[in-house]
Amino acid sequence: MRVLGAIEAGGTKFVCGIGYEDGTVTDRVSFPTTTPEETMGLVLDYFSDKKVEALGIGSFGPIDPIPGSPTYGHITTTPKPHWGGYNLVGAAARHFNVPIGFDTDVNGAALGEYTWGAAQGLDSCLYITVGTGIGAGAVVGGQLIHGLSHPEMGHILVPRHPEDTYSGFCPYHRDCLEGLAAGPAIGSRWGKPAGELDADHPAWAMEAHYLAHALMNYVLILSPQKIVMGGGVMKQSQLFPLIHAKLQELLSGYVQHPALNQEIGSYIVPPELGDNAGLAGALSLAKLALAGA
Ligand code: ADP
Ligand code: ZN
């Protein structure tokens, strides 16, 4: 089997790994995200003796994933210092003459779960991460969704919980979904890091309110056959049943499908690829690039 390289480019760390076309990951390292030159220096050093036949990069964004665009392969407008306008694919292509797949981290994760994980055998799926930020990627009809650039499903507007007085922290929209429901919002609202709140804390019902409203919109717009929810906040596994019940309440039986009724427990699930979902996602982008080359 051919050796593939995967890069999960995150705002706090870059995870790199080696794997194969069947989704197995055989090596994994991680570097803190500092300046682009320093971070990519470590990444390129790591791959220098690995003889990869394709590279996949799943990146934090916003990015330009549209081949042929003048800024294809760049991180575009991130507020993260030094990274705005950085040509990630260009930096990799200068060192490795192999096909390079490039997409958002969440589009990668969606493709990974579709190829090897929870959505195997289906035509569509949505992957949402609830962590430092909120982002979602989707496969529809076997294809990752692109358009003008890529979807930004973490920044949709959701109705406020009637008891929520927290202002929201999104620098662009203040109280969009990410502003109200990403990990830092939970921490600021309740005065304690999300990971330290008890499983029966009222934070989780409020979190399920926001996430279920978002999922309702995604279900109504995309009709995905599977929804995979990952990221640090979703380690609170009690969120899953709360989200299932709230989504059913919100949909009120309008969309009739077993997945949304008796099978909802297997419709909205954690990543089957577990903590490897991001890296496997990047690996699936490498596999796609190899197939298209
Ligand atoms: P990132 O989004 O930066 O890639 P994560 O997906 O790990 O990283 O998300 C980090 C966020 O998730 C932080 O805001 C943190 O408070 C929250 N988080 C991490 N672990 C938990 C946990 N066990 N329960 C709830 N929230 C958590
Ligand atoms: Zn926003």
Short mmCIF file of C-alpha atoms and ligand atoms in Angstrom, two decimals:
data_model
loop_
_atom_site.label_atom_id
_atom_site.label_comp_id
_atom_site.label_asym_id
_atom_site.label_seq_id
_atom_site.Cartn_x
_atom_site.Cartn_y
_atom_site.Cartn_z
CA MET A 1 0.00 0.00 0.00
CA ARG A 2 1.11 3.51 -0.71
CA VAL A 3 2.37 5.72 2.10
CA LEU A 4 0.35 8.88 2.70
CA GLY A 5 1.17 11.91 4.84
CA ALA A 6 -1.41 13.75 6.92
CA ILE A 7 -1.25 17.20 8.50
CA GLU A 8 -3.93 18.39 10.90
CA ALA A 9 -3.18 22.10 11.02
CA GLY A 10 -4.78 23.54 14.15
CA GLY A 11 -4.67 26.92 15.81
CA THR A 12 -2.94 25.53 18.91
CA LYS A 13 -1.07 22.54 17.50
CA PHE A 14 -0.14 20.85 14.24
CA VAL A 15 -0.49 17.06 14.27
CA CYS A 16 1.38 15.16 11.56
CA GLY A 17 1.18 11.50 10.76
CA ILE A 18 1.78 8.73 8.30
CA GLY A 19 -0.82 6.28 7.13
CA TYR A 20 -2.25 4.18 4.35
CA GLU A 21 -5.18 4.15 1.96
CA ASP A 22 -7.18 1.92 4.32
CA GLY A 23 -7.15 4.64 6.96
CA THR A 24 -4.56 3.14 9.29
CA VAL A 25 -2.34 5.72 10.96
CA THR A 26 1.09 4.34 11.84
CA ASP A 27 2.88 7.35 13.25
CA ARG A 28 1.85 10.59 14.86
CA VAL A 29 3.71 13.65 16.16
CA SER A 30 2.57 17.05 17.30
CA PHE A 31 4.08 20.55 17.26
CA PRO A 32 2.78 23.73 18.89
CA THR A 33 1.47 26.32 16.44
CA THR A 34 3.90 29.26 16.65
CA THR A 35 4.93 31.24 13.58
CA PRO A 36 4.23 29.73 10.14
CA GLU A 37 7.95 29.50 9.31
CA GLU A 38 8.87 27.73 12.54
CA THR A 39 5.84 25.42 12.60
CA MET A 40 6.05 24.45 8.93
CA GLY A 41 9.83 24.01 9.34
CA LEU A 42 9.18 21.27 11.91
CA VAL A 43 6.40 19.74 9.79
CA LEU A 44 8.54 19.60 6.64
CA ASP A 45 11.49 18.18 8.59
CA TYR A 46 9.22 15.43 9.92
CA PHE A 47 8.16 14.39 6.42
CA SER A 48 11.62 14.77 4.85
CA ASP A 49 12.55 11.07 5.20
CA LYS A 50 9.05 9.57 5.07
CA LYS A 51 8.72 9.03 1.29
CA VAL A 52 5.03 9.92 1.19
CA GLU A 53 3.23 9.61 -2.15
CA ALA A 54 0.60 12.22 -1.30
CA LEU A 55 -0.04 14.75 1.43
CA GLY A 56 -3.35 15.79 2.94
CA ILE A 57 -3.78 18.99 4.92
CA GLY A 58 -6.87 19.66 7.00
CA SER A 59 -6.52 23.20 8.25
CA PHE A 60 -8.02 25.74 10.62
CA GLY A 61 -9.43 28.61 8.66
CA PRO A 62 -10.84 30.43 6.99
CA ILE A 63 -8.85 29.04 4.05
CA ASP A 64 -9.08 29.11 0.28
CA PRO A 65 -9.77 25.51 -0.83
CA ILE A 66 -10.75 26.36 -4.43
CA PRO A 67 -8.17 25.04 -6.95
CA GLY A 68 -7.34 27.65 -9.58
CA SER A 69 -8.06 30.58 -7.28
CA PRO A 70 -5.09 32.97 -6.90
CA THR A 71 -5.06 32.35 -3.15
CA TYR A 72 -5.67 28.59 -3.33
CA GLY A 73 -3.94 26.85 -0.43
CA HIS A 74 -3.71 29.96 1.72
CA ILE A 75 -5.07 30.60 5.16
CA THR A 76 -7.03 33.76 4.40
CA THR A 77 -8.48 36.04 7.07
CA THR A 78 -7.64 34.43 10.40
CA PRO A 79 -7.18 36.81 13.32
CA LYS A 80 -4.38 34.48 14.49
CA PRO A 81 -1.14 36.53 14.40
CA HIS A 82 1.24 35.80 11.46
CA TRP A 83 -1.05 33.27 9.77
CA GLY A 84 -3.36 35.53 7.78
CA GLY A 85 -2.47 35.18 4.08
CA TYR A 86 -0.01 32.33 4.68
CA ASN A 87 0.41 29.95 1.75
CA LEU A 88 0.31 26.57 3.48
CA VAL A 89 0.06 24.45 0.33
CA GLY A 90 2.76 26.53 -1.36
CA ALA A 91 5.15 25.88 1.53
CA ALA A 92 4.52 22.13 1.33
CA ALA A 93 4.70 22.04 -2.48
CA ARG A 94 8.15 23.67 -2.46
CA HIS A 95 9.50 20.62 -0.61
CA PHE A 96 7.39 17.72 -1.84
CA ASN A 97 6.54 17.01 -5.44
CA VAL A 98 3.49 14.88 -4.65
CA PRO A 99 -0.28 15.48 -4.93
CA ILE A 100 -1.49 17.64 -2.06
CA GLY A 101 -5.07 17.62 -0.78
CA PHE A 102 -6.17 20.73 1.08
CA ASP A 103 -9.40 21.53 2.88
CA THR A 104 -10.81 22.69 6.18
CA ASP A 105 -10.07 20.50 9.20
CA VAL A 106 -13.80 19.76 9.48
CA ASN A 107 -14.29 18.96 5.79
CA GLY A 108 -11.35 16.57 6.22
CA ALA A 109 -12.91 15.01 9.32
CA ALA A 110 -16.24 14.64 7.49
CA LEU A 111 -14.46 12.88 4.61
CA GLY A 112 -12.54 10.66 7.05
CA GLU A 113 -15.72 9.52 8.82
CA TYR A 114 -17.39 9.02 5.43
CA THR A 115 -14.47 6.97 4.10
CA TRP A 116 -13.54 4.91 7.17
CA GLY A 117 -15.75 5.81 10.12
CA ALA A 118 -19.31 6.38 11.27
CA ALA A 119 -20.66 7.31 7.82
CA GLN A 120 -19.10 4.49 5.80
CA GLY A 121 -21.37 3.24 3.03
CA LEU A 122 -23.57 6.35 3.05
CA ASP A 123 -23.72 9.18 0.48
CA SER A 124 -23.67 12.05 2.93
CA CYS A 125 -22.64 13.08 6.41
CA LEU A 126 -22.01 16.13 8.51
CA TYR A 127 -19.09 16.46 10.93
CA ILE A 128 -19.22 19.17 13.58
CA THR A 129 -16.51 19.99 16.08
CA VAL A 130 -17.35 21.79 19.31
CA GLY A 131 -14.05 22.90 20.82
CA THR A 132 -12.20 26.21 21.03
CA GLY A 133 -14.40 27.17 18.10
CA ILE A 134 -17.27 25.49 16.29
CA GLY A 135 -16.97 24.32 12.69
CA ALA A 136 -18.68 21.81 10.49
CA GLY A 137 -17.88 20.08 7.24
CA ALA A 138 -20.07 17.95 5.06
CA VAL A 139 -20.05 15.33 2.37
CA VAL A 140 -23.10 15.45 0.11
CA GLY A 141 -23.55 13.04 -2.78
CA GLY A 142 -20.06 11.71 -2.08
CA GLN A 143 -18.47 15.16 -2.50
CA LEU A 144 -17.13 17.62 0.03
CA ILE A 145 -19.10 20.86 -0.02
CA HIS A 146 -17.38 23.85 -1.59
CA GLY A 147 -18.83 26.93 -3.19
CA LEU A 148 -17.51 30.47 -3.05
CA SER A 149 -15.03 28.94 -0.63
CA HIS A 150 -16.13 26.59 2.15
CA PRO A 151 -19.12 26.54 4.48
CA GLU A 152 -18.81 28.30 7.85
CA MET A 153 -21.49 26.41 9.71
CA GLY A 154 -20.16 27.37 13.14
CA HIS A 155 -21.19 30.99 12.66
CA ILE A 156 -24.90 30.54 12.04
CA LEU A 157 -27.43 32.36 14.18
CA VAL A 158 -29.41 30.40 16.73
CA PRO A 159 -32.13 31.64 19.09
CA ARG A 160 -30.89 32.53 22.53
CA HIS A 161 -31.78 30.36 25.46
CA PRO A 162 -34.33 32.41 27.44
CA GLU A 163 -32.18 32.26 30.60
CA ASP A 164 -28.86 33.08 28.92
CA THR A 165 -27.43 36.52 29.70
CA TYR A 166 -23.91 35.80 28.36
CA SER A 167 -23.01 38.24 25.57
CA GLY A 168 -21.14 35.84 23.26
CA PHE A 169 -17.47 35.97 22.25
CA CYS A 170 -17.31 35.77 18.45
CA PRO A 171 -15.22 38.77 17.36
CA TYR A 172 -17.22 38.98 14.12
CA HIS A 173 -20.83 38.25 15.18
CA ARG A 174 -20.72 38.21 18.98
CA ASP A 175 -23.60 35.80 19.67
CA CYS A 176 -23.49 33.42 16.72
CA LEU A 177 -23.41 29.67 17.47
CA GLU A 178 -19.65 29.68 18.07
CA GLY A 179 -19.91 32.83 20.19
CA LEU A 180 -22.50 31.21 22.46
CA ALA A 181 -21.64 27.51 22.48
CA ALA A 182 -17.91 26.87 21.86
CA GLY A 183 -15.81 25.79 24.87
CA PRO A 184 -14.64 29.32 25.80
CA ALA A 185 -18.27 30.56 25.85
CA ILE A 186 -19.22 27.84 28.34
CA GLY A 187 -16.20 28.71 30.49
CA SER A 188 -16.98 32.45 30.49
CA ARG A 189 -20.71 32.01 31.08
CA TRP A 190 -20.35 29.74 34.10
CA GLY A 191 -17.02 31.05 35.46
CA LYS A 192 -15.25 27.70 35.24
CA PRO A 193 -13.60 25.78 32.37
CA ALA A 194 -16.12 23.62 30.52
CA GLY A 195 -14.19 20.46 31.39
CA GLU A 196 -14.59 21.14 35.12
CA LEU A 197 -18.38 21.47 35.19
CA ASP A 198 -20.30 18.52 36.65
CA ALA A 199 -22.22 16.28 34.29
CA ASP A 200 -25.55 17.47 35.75
CA HIS A 201 -24.66 21.18 35.65
CA PRO A 202 -27.33 23.36 33.94
CA ALA A 203 -24.62 24.36 31.44
CA TRP A 204 -25.25 21.16 29.52
CA ALA A 205 -28.98 21.64 28.96
CA MET A 206 -28.21 25.14 27.69
CA GLU A 207 -25.42 23.76 25.47
CA ALA A 208 -27.82 21.13 24.09
CA HIS A 209 -30.32 23.92 23.35
CA TYR A 210 -27.76 25.70 21.15
CA LEU A 211 -26.35 22.61 19.46
CA ALA A 212 -29.80 21.14 18.76
CA HIS A 213 -30.92 24.39 17.12
CA ALA A 214 -27.82 24.27 14.92
CA LEU A 215 -28.42 20.62 14.03
CA MET A 216 -32.04 21.40 13.18
CA ASN A 217 -30.82 23.92 10.62
CA TYR A 218 -28.24 21.52 9.20
CA VAL A 219 -30.83 18.71 8.97
CA LEU A 220 -33.33 20.96 7.22
CA ILE A 221 -30.79 22.42 4.77
CA LEU A 222 -28.52 19.45 4.00
CA SER A 223 -30.49 16.38 5.07
CA PRO A 224 -27.31 14.50 6.02
CA GLN A 225 -27.58 10.73 6.54
CA LYS A 226 -25.32 10.83 9.61
CA ILE A 227 -24.18 13.55 12.01
CA VAL A 228 -20.83 13.09 13.76
CA MET A 229 -20.05 15.38 16.71
CA GLY A 230 -16.46 15.72 17.94
CA GLY A 231 -14.21 18.22 19.73
CA GLY A 232 -13.35 18.73 23.39
CA VAL A 233 -16.81 19.83 24.54
CA MET A 234 -18.42 16.66 23.14
CA LYS A 235 -16.31 14.64 25.63
CA GLN A 236 -19.30 15.41 27.86
CA SER A 237 -21.12 12.31 26.65
CA GLN A 238 -24.30 13.27 28.55
CA LEU A 239 -24.74 15.93 25.85
CA PHE A 240 -25.70 13.31 23.25
CA PRO A 241 -29.04 12.23 24.78
CA LEU A 242 -29.85 15.87 25.62
CA ILE A 243 -29.21 16.86 21.99
CA HIS A 244 -31.21 13.90 20.66
CA ALA A 245 -34.26 14.85 22.73
CA LYS A 246 -34.01 18.57 22.03
CA LEU A 247 -33.63 18.06 18.28
CA GLN A 248 -36.70 15.83 18.21
CA GLU A 249 -38.64 18.42 20.18
CA LEU A 250 -37.58 21.20 17.78
CA LEU A 251 -38.34 19.24 14.61
CA SER A 252 -41.76 18.32 16.04
CA GLY A 253 -42.08 15.33 13.75
CA TYR A 254 -41.95 17.50 10.62
CA VAL A 255 -39.22 15.47 8.90
CA GLN A 256 -40.38 11.86 8.98
CA HIS A 257 -37.48 9.44 8.97
CA PRO A 258 -36.50 6.65 11.38
CA ALA A 259 -33.08 8.33 11.80
CA LEU A 260 -34.82 11.25 13.46
CA ASN A 261 -37.20 9.11 15.49
CA GLN A 262 -36.42 5.71 17.00
CA GLU A 263 -32.89 5.61 15.51
CA ILE A 264 -31.70 9.03 16.62
CA GLY A 265 -29.17 7.43 19.00
CA SER A 266 -27.29 6.04 16.02
CA TYR A 267 -27.92 9.11 13.83
CA ILE A 268 -26.03 11.67 15.95
CA VAL A 269 -22.86 10.02 17.19
CA PRO A 270 -19.28 10.66 18.38
CA PRO A 271 -16.49 10.18 15.81
CA GLU A 272 -15.91 6.50 15.12
CA LEU A 273 -12.30 7.43 14.40
CA GLY A 274 -12.11 8.82 17.94
CA ASP A 275 -9.26 11.17 18.76
CA ASN A 276 -7.76 10.32 15.37
CA ALA A 277 -10.73 11.91 13.53
CA GLY A 278 -8.77 15.04 12.60
CA LEU A 279 -5.62 13.25 11.47
CA ALA A 280 -7.56 10.52 9.66
CA GLY A 281 -9.48 13.34 7.98
CA ALA A 282 -6.25 14.82 6.65
CA LEU A 283 -5.25 11.31 5.55
CA SER A 284 -8.49 11.00 3.60
CA LEU A 285 -7.65 14.30 1.85
CA ALA A 286 -4.30 12.77 0.85
CA LYS A 287 -6.10 9.70 -0.49
CA LEU A 288 -8.47 11.92 -2.47
CA ALA A 289 -5.54 13.92 -3.89
CA LEU A 290 -3.80 10.71 -4.95
CA ALA A 291 -6.96 9.48 -6.69
CA GLY A 292 -7.35 12.79 -8.52
CA ALA A 293 -3.71 13.05 -9.60
P1 ADP B 1 -9.43 22.68 19.54
O1 ADP B 1 -10.84 23.08 19.26
O2 ADP B 1 -8.59 23.84 20.01
O3 ADP B 1 -8.80 21.89 18.45
P2 ADP B 1 -10.54 20.83 21.48
O4 ADP B 1 -11.45 20.19 20.50
O5 ADP B 1 -9.85 19.95 22.47
O6 ADP B 1 -9.41 21.69 20.78
O7 ADP B 1 -11.41 21.89 22.27
C1 ADP B 1 -10.92 22.64 23.34
C2 ADP B 1 -12.13 23.20 24.09
O8 ADP B 1 -12.90 22.12 24.60
C3 ADP B 1 -11.77 24.08 25.29
O9 ADP B 1 -12.60 25.24 25.28
C4 ADP B 1 -12.08 23.21 26.49
O10 ADP B 1 -12.59 23.99 27.55
C5 ADP B 1 -13.13 22.26 25.99
N1 ADP B 1 -12.99 20.94 26.61
C6 ADP B 1 -11.90 20.15 26.60
N2 ADP B 1 -12.13 19.01 27.29
C7 ADP B 1 -13.40 19.10 27.73
C8 ADP B 1 -14.25 18.24 28.50
N3 ADP B 1 -13.83 17.06 28.95
N4 ADP B 1 -15.51 18.64 28.74
C9 ADP B 1 -15.95 19.83 28.27
N5 ADP B 1 -15.20 20.69 27.57
C10 ADP B 1 -13.95 20.33 27.30
ZN ZN B 2 -19.35 34.17 14.50
#
